[in-house]
PDB file of C-alpha atoms in Angstrom:
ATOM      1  CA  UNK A   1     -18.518   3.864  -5.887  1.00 70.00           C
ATOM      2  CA  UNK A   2     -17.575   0.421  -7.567  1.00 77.00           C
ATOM      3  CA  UNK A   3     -15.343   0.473 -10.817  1.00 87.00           C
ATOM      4  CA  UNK A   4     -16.167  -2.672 -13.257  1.00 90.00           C
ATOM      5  CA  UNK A   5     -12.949  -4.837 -12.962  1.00 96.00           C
ATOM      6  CA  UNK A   6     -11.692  -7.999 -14.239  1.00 97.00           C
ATOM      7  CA  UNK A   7      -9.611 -11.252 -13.875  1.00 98.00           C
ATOM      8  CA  UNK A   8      -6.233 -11.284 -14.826  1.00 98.00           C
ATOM      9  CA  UNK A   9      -3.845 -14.004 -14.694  1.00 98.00           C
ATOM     10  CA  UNK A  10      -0.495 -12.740 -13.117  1.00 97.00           C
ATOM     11  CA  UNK A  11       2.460 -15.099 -11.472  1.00 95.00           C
ATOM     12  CA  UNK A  12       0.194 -17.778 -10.796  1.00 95.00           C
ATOM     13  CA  UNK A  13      -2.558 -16.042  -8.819  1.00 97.00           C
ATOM     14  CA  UNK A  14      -5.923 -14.659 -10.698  1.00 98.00           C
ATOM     15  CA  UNK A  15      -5.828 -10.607  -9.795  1.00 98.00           C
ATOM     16  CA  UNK A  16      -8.772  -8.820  -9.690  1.00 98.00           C
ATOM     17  CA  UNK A  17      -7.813  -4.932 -11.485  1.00 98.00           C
ATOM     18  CA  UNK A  18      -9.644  -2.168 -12.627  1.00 98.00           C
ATOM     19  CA  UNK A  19      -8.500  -0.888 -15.773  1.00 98.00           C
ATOM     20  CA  UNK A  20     -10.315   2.197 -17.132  1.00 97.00           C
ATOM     21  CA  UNK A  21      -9.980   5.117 -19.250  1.00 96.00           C
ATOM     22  CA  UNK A  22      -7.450   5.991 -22.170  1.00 95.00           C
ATOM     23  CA  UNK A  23      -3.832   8.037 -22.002  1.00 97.00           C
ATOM     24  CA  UNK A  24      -1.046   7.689 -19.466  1.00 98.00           C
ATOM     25  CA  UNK A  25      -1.006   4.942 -17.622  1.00 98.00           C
ATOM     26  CA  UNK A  26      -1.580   5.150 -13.605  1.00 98.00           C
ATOM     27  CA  UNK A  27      -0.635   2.219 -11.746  1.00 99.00           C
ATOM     28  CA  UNK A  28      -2.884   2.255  -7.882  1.00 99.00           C
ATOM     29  CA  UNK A  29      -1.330   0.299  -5.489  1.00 98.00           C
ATOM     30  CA  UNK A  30      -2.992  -0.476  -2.221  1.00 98.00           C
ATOM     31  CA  UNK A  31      -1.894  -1.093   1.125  1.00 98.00           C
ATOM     32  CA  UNK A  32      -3.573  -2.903   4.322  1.00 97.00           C
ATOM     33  CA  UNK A  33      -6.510  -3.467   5.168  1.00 97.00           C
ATOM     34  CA  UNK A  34      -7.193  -2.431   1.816  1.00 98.00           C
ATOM     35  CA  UNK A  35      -8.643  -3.127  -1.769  1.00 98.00           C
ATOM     36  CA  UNK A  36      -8.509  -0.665  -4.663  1.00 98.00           C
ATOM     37  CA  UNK A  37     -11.558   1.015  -3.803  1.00 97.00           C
ATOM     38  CA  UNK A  38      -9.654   3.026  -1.225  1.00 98.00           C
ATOM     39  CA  UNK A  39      -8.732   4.858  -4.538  1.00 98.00           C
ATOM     40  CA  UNK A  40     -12.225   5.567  -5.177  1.00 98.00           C
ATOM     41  CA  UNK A  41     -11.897   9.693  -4.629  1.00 98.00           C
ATOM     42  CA  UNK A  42      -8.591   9.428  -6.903  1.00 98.00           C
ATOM     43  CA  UNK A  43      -9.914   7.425  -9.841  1.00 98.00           C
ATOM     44  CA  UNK A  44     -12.449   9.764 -11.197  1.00 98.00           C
ATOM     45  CA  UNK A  45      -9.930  12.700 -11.085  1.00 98.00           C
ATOM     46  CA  UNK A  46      -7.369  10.312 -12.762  1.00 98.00           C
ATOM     47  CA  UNK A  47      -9.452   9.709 -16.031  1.00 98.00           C
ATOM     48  CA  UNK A  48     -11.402  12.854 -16.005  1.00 97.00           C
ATOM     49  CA  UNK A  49      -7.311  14.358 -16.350  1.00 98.00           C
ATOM     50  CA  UNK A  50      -7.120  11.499 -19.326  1.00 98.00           C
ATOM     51  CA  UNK A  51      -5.096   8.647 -17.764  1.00 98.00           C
ATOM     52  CA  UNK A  52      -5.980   5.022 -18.153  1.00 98.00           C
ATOM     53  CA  UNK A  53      -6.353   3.925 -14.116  1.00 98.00           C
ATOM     54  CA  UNK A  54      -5.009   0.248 -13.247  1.00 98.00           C
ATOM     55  CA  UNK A  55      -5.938  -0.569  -9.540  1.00 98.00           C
ATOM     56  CA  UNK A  56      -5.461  -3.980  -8.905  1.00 98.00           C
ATOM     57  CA  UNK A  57      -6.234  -5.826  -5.273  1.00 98.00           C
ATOM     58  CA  UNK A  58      -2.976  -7.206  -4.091  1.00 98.00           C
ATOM     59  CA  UNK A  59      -2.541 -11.084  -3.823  1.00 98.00           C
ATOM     60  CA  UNK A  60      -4.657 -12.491  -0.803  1.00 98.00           C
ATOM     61  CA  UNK A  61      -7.004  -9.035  -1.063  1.00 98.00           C
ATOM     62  CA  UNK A  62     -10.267  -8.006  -2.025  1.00 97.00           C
ATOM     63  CA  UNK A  63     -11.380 -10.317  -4.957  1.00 97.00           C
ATOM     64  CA  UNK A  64      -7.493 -11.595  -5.876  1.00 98.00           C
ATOM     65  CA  UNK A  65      -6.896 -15.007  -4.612  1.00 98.00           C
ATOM     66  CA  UNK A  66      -5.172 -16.181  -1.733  1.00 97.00           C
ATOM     67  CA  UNK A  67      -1.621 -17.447  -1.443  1.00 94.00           C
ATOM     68  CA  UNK A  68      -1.798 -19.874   1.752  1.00 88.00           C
ATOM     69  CA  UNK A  69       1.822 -20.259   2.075  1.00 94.00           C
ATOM     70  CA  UNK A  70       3.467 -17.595   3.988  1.00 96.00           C
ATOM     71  CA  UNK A  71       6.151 -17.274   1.773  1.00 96.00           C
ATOM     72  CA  UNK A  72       4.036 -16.640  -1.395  1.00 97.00           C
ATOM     73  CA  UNK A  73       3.581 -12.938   0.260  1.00 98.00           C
ATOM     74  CA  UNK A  74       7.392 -12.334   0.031  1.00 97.00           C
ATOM     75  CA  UNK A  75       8.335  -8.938  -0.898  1.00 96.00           C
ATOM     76  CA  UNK A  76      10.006 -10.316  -4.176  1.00 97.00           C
ATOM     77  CA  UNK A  77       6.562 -12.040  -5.444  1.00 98.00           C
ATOM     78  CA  UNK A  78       4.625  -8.741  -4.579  1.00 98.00           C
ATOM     79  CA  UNK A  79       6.824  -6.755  -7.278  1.00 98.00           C
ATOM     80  CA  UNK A  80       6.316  -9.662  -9.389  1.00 98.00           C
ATOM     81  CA  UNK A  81       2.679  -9.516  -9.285  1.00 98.00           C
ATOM     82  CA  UNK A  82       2.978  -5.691 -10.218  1.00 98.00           C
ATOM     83  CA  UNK A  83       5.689  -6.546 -13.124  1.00 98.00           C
ATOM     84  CA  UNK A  84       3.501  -9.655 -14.198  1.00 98.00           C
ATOM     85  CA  UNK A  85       0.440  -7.484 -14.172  1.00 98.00           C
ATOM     86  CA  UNK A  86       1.421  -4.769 -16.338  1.00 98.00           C
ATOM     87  CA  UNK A  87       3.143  -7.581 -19.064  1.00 98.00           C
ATOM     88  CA  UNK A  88      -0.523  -9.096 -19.311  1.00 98.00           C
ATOM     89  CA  UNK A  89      -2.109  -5.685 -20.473  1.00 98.00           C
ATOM     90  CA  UNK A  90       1.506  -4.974 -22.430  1.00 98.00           C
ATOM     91  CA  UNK A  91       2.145  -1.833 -20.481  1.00 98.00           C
ATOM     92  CA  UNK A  92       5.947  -0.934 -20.515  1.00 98.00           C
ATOM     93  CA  UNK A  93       5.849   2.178 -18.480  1.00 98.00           C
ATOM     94  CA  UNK A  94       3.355   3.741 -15.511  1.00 98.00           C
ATOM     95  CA  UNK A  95       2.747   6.345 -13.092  1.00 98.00           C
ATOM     96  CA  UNK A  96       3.432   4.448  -9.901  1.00 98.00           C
ATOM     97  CA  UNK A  97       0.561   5.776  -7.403  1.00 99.00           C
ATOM     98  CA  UNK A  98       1.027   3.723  -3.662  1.00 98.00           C
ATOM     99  CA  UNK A  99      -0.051   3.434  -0.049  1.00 98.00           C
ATOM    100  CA  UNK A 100       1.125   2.017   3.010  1.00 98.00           C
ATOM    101  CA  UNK A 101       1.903  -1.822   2.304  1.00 98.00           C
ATOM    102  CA  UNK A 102       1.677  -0.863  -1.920  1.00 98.00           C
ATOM    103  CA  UNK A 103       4.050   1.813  -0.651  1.00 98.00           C
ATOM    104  CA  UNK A 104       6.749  -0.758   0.406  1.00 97.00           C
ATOM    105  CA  UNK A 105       5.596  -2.837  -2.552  1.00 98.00           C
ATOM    106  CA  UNK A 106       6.776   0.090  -4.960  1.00 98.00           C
ATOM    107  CA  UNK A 107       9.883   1.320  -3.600  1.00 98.00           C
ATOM    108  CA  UNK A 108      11.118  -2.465  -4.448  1.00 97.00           C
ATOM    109  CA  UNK A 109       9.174  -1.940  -7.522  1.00 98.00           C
ATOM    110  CA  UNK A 110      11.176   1.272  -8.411  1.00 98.00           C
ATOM    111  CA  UNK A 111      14.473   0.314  -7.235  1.00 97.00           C
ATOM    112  CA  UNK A 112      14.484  -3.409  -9.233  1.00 97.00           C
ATOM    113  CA  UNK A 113      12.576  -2.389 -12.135  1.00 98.00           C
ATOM    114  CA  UNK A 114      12.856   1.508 -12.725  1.00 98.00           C
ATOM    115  CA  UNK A 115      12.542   1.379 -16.757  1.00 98.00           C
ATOM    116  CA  UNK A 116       9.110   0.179 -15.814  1.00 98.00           C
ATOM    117  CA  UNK A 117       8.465   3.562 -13.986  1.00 98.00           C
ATOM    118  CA  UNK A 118       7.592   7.044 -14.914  1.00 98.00           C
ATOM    119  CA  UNK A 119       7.768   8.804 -11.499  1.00 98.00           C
ATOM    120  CA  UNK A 120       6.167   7.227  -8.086  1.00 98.00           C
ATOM    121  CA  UNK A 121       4.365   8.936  -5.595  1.00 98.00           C
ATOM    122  CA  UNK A 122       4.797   7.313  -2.413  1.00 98.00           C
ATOM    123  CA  UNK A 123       2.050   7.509   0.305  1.00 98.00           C
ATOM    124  CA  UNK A 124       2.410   7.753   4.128  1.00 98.00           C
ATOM    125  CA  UNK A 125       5.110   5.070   4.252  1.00 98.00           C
ATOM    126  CA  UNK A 126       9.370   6.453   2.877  1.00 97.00           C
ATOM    127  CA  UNK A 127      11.669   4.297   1.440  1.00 97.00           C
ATOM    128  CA  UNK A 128      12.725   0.614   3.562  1.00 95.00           C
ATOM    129  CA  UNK A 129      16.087   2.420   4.731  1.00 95.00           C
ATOM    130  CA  UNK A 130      14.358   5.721   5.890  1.00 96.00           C
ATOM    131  CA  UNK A 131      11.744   3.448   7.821  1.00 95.00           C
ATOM    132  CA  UNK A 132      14.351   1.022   9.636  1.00 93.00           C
ATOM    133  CA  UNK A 133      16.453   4.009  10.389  1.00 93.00           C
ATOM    134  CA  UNK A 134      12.933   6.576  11.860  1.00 91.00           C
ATOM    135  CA  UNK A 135      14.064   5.918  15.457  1.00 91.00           C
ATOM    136  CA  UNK A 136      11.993   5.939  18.230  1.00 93.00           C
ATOM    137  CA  UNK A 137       9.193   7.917  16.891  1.00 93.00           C
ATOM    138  CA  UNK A 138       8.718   4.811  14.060  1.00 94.00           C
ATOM    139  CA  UNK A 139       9.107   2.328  16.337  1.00 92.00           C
ATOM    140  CA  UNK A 140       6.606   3.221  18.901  1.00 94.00           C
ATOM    141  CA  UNK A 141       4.422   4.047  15.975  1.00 96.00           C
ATOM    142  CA  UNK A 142       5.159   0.846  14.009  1.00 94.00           C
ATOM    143  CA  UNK A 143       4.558  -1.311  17.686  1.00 93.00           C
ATOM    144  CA  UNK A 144       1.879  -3.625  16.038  1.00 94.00           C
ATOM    145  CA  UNK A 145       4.326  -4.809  13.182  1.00 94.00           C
ATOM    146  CA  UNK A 146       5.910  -7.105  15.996  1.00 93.00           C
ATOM    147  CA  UNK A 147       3.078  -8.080  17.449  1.00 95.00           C
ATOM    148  CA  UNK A 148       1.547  -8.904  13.654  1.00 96.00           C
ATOM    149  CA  UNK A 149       4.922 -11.798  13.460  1.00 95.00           C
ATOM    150  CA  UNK A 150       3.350 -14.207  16.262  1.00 95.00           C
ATOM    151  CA  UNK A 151       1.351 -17.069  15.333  1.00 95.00           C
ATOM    152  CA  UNK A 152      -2.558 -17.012  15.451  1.00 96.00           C
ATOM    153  CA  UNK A 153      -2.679 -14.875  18.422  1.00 97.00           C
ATOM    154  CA  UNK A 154      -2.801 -11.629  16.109  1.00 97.00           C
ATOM    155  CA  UNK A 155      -5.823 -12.895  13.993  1.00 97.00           C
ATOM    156  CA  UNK A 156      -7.787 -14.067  17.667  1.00 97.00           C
ATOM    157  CA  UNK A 157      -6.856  -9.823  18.699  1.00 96.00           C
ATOM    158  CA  UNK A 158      -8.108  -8.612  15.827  1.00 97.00           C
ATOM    159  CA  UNK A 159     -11.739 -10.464  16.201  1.00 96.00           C
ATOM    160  CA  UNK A 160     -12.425 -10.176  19.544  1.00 95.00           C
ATOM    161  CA  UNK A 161     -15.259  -8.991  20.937  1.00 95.00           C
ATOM    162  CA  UNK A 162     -16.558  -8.636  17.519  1.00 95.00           C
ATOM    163  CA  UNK A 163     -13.460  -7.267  16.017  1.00 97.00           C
ATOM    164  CA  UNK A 164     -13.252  -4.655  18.647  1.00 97.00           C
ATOM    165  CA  UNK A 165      -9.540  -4.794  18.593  1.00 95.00           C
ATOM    166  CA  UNK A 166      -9.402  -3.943  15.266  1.00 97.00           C
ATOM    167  CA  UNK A 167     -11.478  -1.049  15.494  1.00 97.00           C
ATOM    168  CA  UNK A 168      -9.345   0.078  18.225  1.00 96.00           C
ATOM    169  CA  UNK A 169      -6.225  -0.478  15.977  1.00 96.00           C
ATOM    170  CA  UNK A 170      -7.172   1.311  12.986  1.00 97.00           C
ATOM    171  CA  UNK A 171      -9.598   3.665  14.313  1.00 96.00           C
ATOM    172  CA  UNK A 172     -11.421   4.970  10.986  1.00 98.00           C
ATOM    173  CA  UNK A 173     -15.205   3.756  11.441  1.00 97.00           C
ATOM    174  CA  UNK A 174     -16.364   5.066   8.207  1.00 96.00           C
ATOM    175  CA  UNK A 175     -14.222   1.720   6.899  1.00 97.00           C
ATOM    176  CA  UNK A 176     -14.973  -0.412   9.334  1.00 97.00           C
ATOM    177  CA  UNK A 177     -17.893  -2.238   7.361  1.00 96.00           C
ATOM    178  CA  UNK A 178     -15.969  -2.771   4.641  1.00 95.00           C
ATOM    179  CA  UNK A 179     -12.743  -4.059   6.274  1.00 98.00           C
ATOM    180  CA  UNK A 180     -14.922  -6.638   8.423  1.00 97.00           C
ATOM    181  CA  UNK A 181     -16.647  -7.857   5.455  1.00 97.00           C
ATOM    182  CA  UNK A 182     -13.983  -8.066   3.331  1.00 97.00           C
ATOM    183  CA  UNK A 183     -11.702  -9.745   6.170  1.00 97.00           C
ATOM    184  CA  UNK A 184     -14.382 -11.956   7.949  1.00 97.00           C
ATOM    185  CA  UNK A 185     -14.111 -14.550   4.972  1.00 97.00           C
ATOM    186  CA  UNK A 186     -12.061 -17.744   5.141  1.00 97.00           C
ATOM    187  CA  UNK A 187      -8.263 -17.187   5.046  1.00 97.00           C
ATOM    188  CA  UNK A 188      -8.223 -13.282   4.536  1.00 98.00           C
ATOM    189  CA  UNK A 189      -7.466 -11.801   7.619  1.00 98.00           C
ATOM    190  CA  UNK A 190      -4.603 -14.221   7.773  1.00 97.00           C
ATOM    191  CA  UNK A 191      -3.046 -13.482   4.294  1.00 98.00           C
ATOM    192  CA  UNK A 192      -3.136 -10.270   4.976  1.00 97.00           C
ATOM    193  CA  UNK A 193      -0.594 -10.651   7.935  1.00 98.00           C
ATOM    194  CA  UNK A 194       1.597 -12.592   6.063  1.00 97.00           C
ATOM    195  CA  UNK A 195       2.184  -9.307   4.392  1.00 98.00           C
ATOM    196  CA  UNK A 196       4.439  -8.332   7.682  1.00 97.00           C
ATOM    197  CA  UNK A 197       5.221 -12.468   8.511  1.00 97.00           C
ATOM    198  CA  UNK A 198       7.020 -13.132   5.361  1.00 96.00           C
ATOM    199  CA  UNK A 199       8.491  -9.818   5.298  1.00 95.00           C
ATOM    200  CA  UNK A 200       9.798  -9.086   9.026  1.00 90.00           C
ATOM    201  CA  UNK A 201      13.528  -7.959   7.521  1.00 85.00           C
ATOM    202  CA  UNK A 202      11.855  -5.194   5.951  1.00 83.00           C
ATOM    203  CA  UNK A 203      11.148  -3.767   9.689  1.00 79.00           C
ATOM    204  CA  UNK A 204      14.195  -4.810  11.649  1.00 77.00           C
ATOM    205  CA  UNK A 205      17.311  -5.049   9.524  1.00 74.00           C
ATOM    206  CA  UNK A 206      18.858  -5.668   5.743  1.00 76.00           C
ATOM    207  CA  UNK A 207      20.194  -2.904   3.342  1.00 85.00           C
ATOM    208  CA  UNK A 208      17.925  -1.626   0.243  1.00 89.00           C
ATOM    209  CA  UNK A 209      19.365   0.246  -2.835  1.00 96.00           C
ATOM    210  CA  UNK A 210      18.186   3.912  -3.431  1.00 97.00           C
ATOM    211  CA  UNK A 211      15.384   4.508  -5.800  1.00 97.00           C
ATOM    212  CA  UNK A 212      16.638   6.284  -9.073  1.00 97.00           C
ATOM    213  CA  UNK A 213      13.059   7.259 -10.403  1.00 98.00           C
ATOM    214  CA  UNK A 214      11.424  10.705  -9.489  1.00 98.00           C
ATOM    215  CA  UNK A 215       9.397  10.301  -6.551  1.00 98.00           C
ATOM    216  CA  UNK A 216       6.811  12.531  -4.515  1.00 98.00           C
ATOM    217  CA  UNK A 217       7.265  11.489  -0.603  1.00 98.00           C
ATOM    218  CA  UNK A 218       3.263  12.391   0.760  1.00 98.00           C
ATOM    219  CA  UNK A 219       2.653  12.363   4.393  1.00 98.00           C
ATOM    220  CA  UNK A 220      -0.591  13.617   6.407  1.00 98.00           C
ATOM    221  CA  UNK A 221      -0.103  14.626   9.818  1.00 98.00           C
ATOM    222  CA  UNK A 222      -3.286  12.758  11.317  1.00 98.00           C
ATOM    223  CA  UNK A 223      -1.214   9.163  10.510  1.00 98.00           C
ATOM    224  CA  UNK A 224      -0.548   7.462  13.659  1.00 97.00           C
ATOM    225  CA  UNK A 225       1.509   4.328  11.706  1.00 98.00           C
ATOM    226  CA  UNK A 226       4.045   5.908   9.975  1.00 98.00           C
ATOM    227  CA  UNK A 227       6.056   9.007  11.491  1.00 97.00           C
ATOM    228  CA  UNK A 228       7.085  12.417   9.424  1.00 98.00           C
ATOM    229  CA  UNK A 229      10.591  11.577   9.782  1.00 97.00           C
ATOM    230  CA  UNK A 230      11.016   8.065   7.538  1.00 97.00           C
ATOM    231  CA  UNK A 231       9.123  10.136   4.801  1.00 98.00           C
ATOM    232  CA  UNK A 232      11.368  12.890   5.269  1.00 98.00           C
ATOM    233  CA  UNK A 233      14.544  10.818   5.028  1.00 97.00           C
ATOM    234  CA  UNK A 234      12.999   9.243   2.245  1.00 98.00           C
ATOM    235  CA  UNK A 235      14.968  11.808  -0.373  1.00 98.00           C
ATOM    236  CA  UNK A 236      18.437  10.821   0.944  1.00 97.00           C
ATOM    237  CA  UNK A 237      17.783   7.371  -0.691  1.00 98.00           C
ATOM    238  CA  UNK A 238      16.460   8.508  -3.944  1.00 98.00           C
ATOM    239  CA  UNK A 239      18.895   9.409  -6.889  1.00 97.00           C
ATOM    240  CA  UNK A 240      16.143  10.687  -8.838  1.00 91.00           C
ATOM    241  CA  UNK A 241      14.552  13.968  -7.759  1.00 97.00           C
ATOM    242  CA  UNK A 242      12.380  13.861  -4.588  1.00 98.00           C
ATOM    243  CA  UNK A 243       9.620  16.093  -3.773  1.00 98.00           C
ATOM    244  CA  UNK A 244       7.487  16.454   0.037  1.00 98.00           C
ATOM    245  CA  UNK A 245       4.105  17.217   0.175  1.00 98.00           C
ATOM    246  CA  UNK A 246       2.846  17.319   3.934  1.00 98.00           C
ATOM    247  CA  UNK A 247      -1.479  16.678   3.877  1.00 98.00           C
ATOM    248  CA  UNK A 248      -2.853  18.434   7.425  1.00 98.00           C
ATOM    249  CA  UNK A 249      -5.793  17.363   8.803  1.00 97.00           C
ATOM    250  CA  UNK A 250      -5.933  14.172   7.456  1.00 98.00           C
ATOM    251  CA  UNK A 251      -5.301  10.377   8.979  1.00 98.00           C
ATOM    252  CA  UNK A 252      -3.444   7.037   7.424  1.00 98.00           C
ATOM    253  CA  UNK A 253      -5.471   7.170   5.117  1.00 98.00           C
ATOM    254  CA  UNK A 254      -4.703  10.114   3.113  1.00 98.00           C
ATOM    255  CA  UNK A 255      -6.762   9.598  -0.230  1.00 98.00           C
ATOM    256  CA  UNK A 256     -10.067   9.415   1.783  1.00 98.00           C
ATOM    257  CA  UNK A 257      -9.500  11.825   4.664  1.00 98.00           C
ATOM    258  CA  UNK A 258      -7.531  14.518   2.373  1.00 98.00           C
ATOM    259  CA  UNK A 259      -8.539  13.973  -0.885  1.00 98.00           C
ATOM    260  CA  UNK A 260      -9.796  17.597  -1.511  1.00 98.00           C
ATOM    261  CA  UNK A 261      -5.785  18.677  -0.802  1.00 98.00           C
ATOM    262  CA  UNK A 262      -4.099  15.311  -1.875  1.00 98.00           C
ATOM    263  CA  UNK A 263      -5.769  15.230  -5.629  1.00 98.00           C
ATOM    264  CA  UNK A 264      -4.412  18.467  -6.822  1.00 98.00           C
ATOM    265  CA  UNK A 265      -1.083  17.738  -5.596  1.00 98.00           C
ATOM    266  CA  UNK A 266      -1.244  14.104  -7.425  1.00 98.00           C
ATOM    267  CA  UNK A 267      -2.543  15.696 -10.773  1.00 98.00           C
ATOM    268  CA  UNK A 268       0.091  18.062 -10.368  1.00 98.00           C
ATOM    269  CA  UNK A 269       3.128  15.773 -10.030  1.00 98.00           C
ATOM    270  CA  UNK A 270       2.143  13.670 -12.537  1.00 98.00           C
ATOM    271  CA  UNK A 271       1.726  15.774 -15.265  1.00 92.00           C
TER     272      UNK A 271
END
């Protein structure tokens, strides 16, 4: 399903967002290897329930351009895309809806700039001090955020045999197509690791503040990235309220896999 989008200028980048419908606003932030159409089973709930949907693609993703130095995809000018974004379409306050990389995005988001936020429901991946502190059951799952910090050998993995290796990473054919095409073009793939290159504190060390916004933790037990435990924890850095919601049967990715159990609970919490 493709949502008409357009260009937006935001903290020197041009963003490509959706922006649809009328009511609440519902911010949709992606993670990797994604665009905002891995929101495509939540946006038709969203403004059929009478929110106004923004679902940008992240800097270097989908149609937004490409920051080429490594230090453009800092975790500080990621939350200022998101603060920049909503100041262009004069938005003071949103839902906060994330995955995965928009995940880690938003718990900065929430923690530096929580007048901006209703409530934020955080997908598959807990708050930066829950995830440094999951143990061994994170680290063995989070393996490939190491390997993603060496020089061009993680792009040359990735494409081999016909990016075979990242098939075998990710291991969700039904996205394959749409990941290759969308990574095969010049400079992609490699922005998209700078996401974990210029941000290699968040995994290994550093203190974070706790999140004083209401936030919904959501894990699915099919995710072999991110273990139960850092979403658990999640609530012991949160001075708001915290909420779990635990999606069986599904993988990573959550809002494709488990939409049928994950909309109702979204609808639900942000009502």
């Amino acid at each position: 399903m493709e949502f008409p989008s357009r260009k937006i200028q935001v903290n020197g980048i041009t963003m490509n967002v959706v922006v649809a419908g009328e009511g609440p606003a519902v911010l949709l932030v992606h993670g990797y290897p994604d665009t905002h159409q891995v929101w495509r089973k939540q946006i038709p709930a969203l403004l059929q329930a009478g929110y106004c949907v923004i679902a940008p693609d992240t800097r270097g993703c989908g149609e937004t351009d490409i920051s080429h130095n490594r230090s453009d995809y800092h975790i500080e000018n990621l939350v200022a895309d998101l603060v920049g974004l909503l100041d262009a379409l004069e938005i003071e306050q949103v839902r906060l809806v994330a995955h995965d990389w928009g995940s880690a995005i938003s718990w900065q988001f929430a923690i530096d700039h929580p007048q901006r936020i209703n409530r934020f429901v955080a997908l598959s991946t807990g708050h930066p001090m829950a995830y440094r502190r999951g143990g061994l059951a994170q680290k063995l799952k989070g393996y490939y955020t190491l390997i993603f910090q060496l020089p061009w050998f993680p792009e040359r993995l990735l494409r081999s045999f016909n990016w075979l290796g990242f098939r075998l990473m990710t291991s969700f054919p039904q996205e394959q197509e749409q990941w290759q095409s969308q990574l095969s073009r010049p400079g992609r793939l490699t922005a998209g690791l700078n996401y974990y290159r210029a941000n290699s504190s968040l995994f290994l060390s550093g203190w974070a503040a706790n999140a004083p916004v209401p936030v919904l933790g959501v894990w699915s037990s099919g995710d072999r990235f991110l273990a139960e435990g850092q979403m658990r924890e999640s609530a012991r850095y949160v001075d708001g309220t915290f909420r779990y919601a635990r999606i069986e049967g599904a993988n990573h990715w959550l809002q494709l896999t488990g939409a049928d159990k994950f909309n109702p609970v979204l609808l639900d919490y942000l009502k």
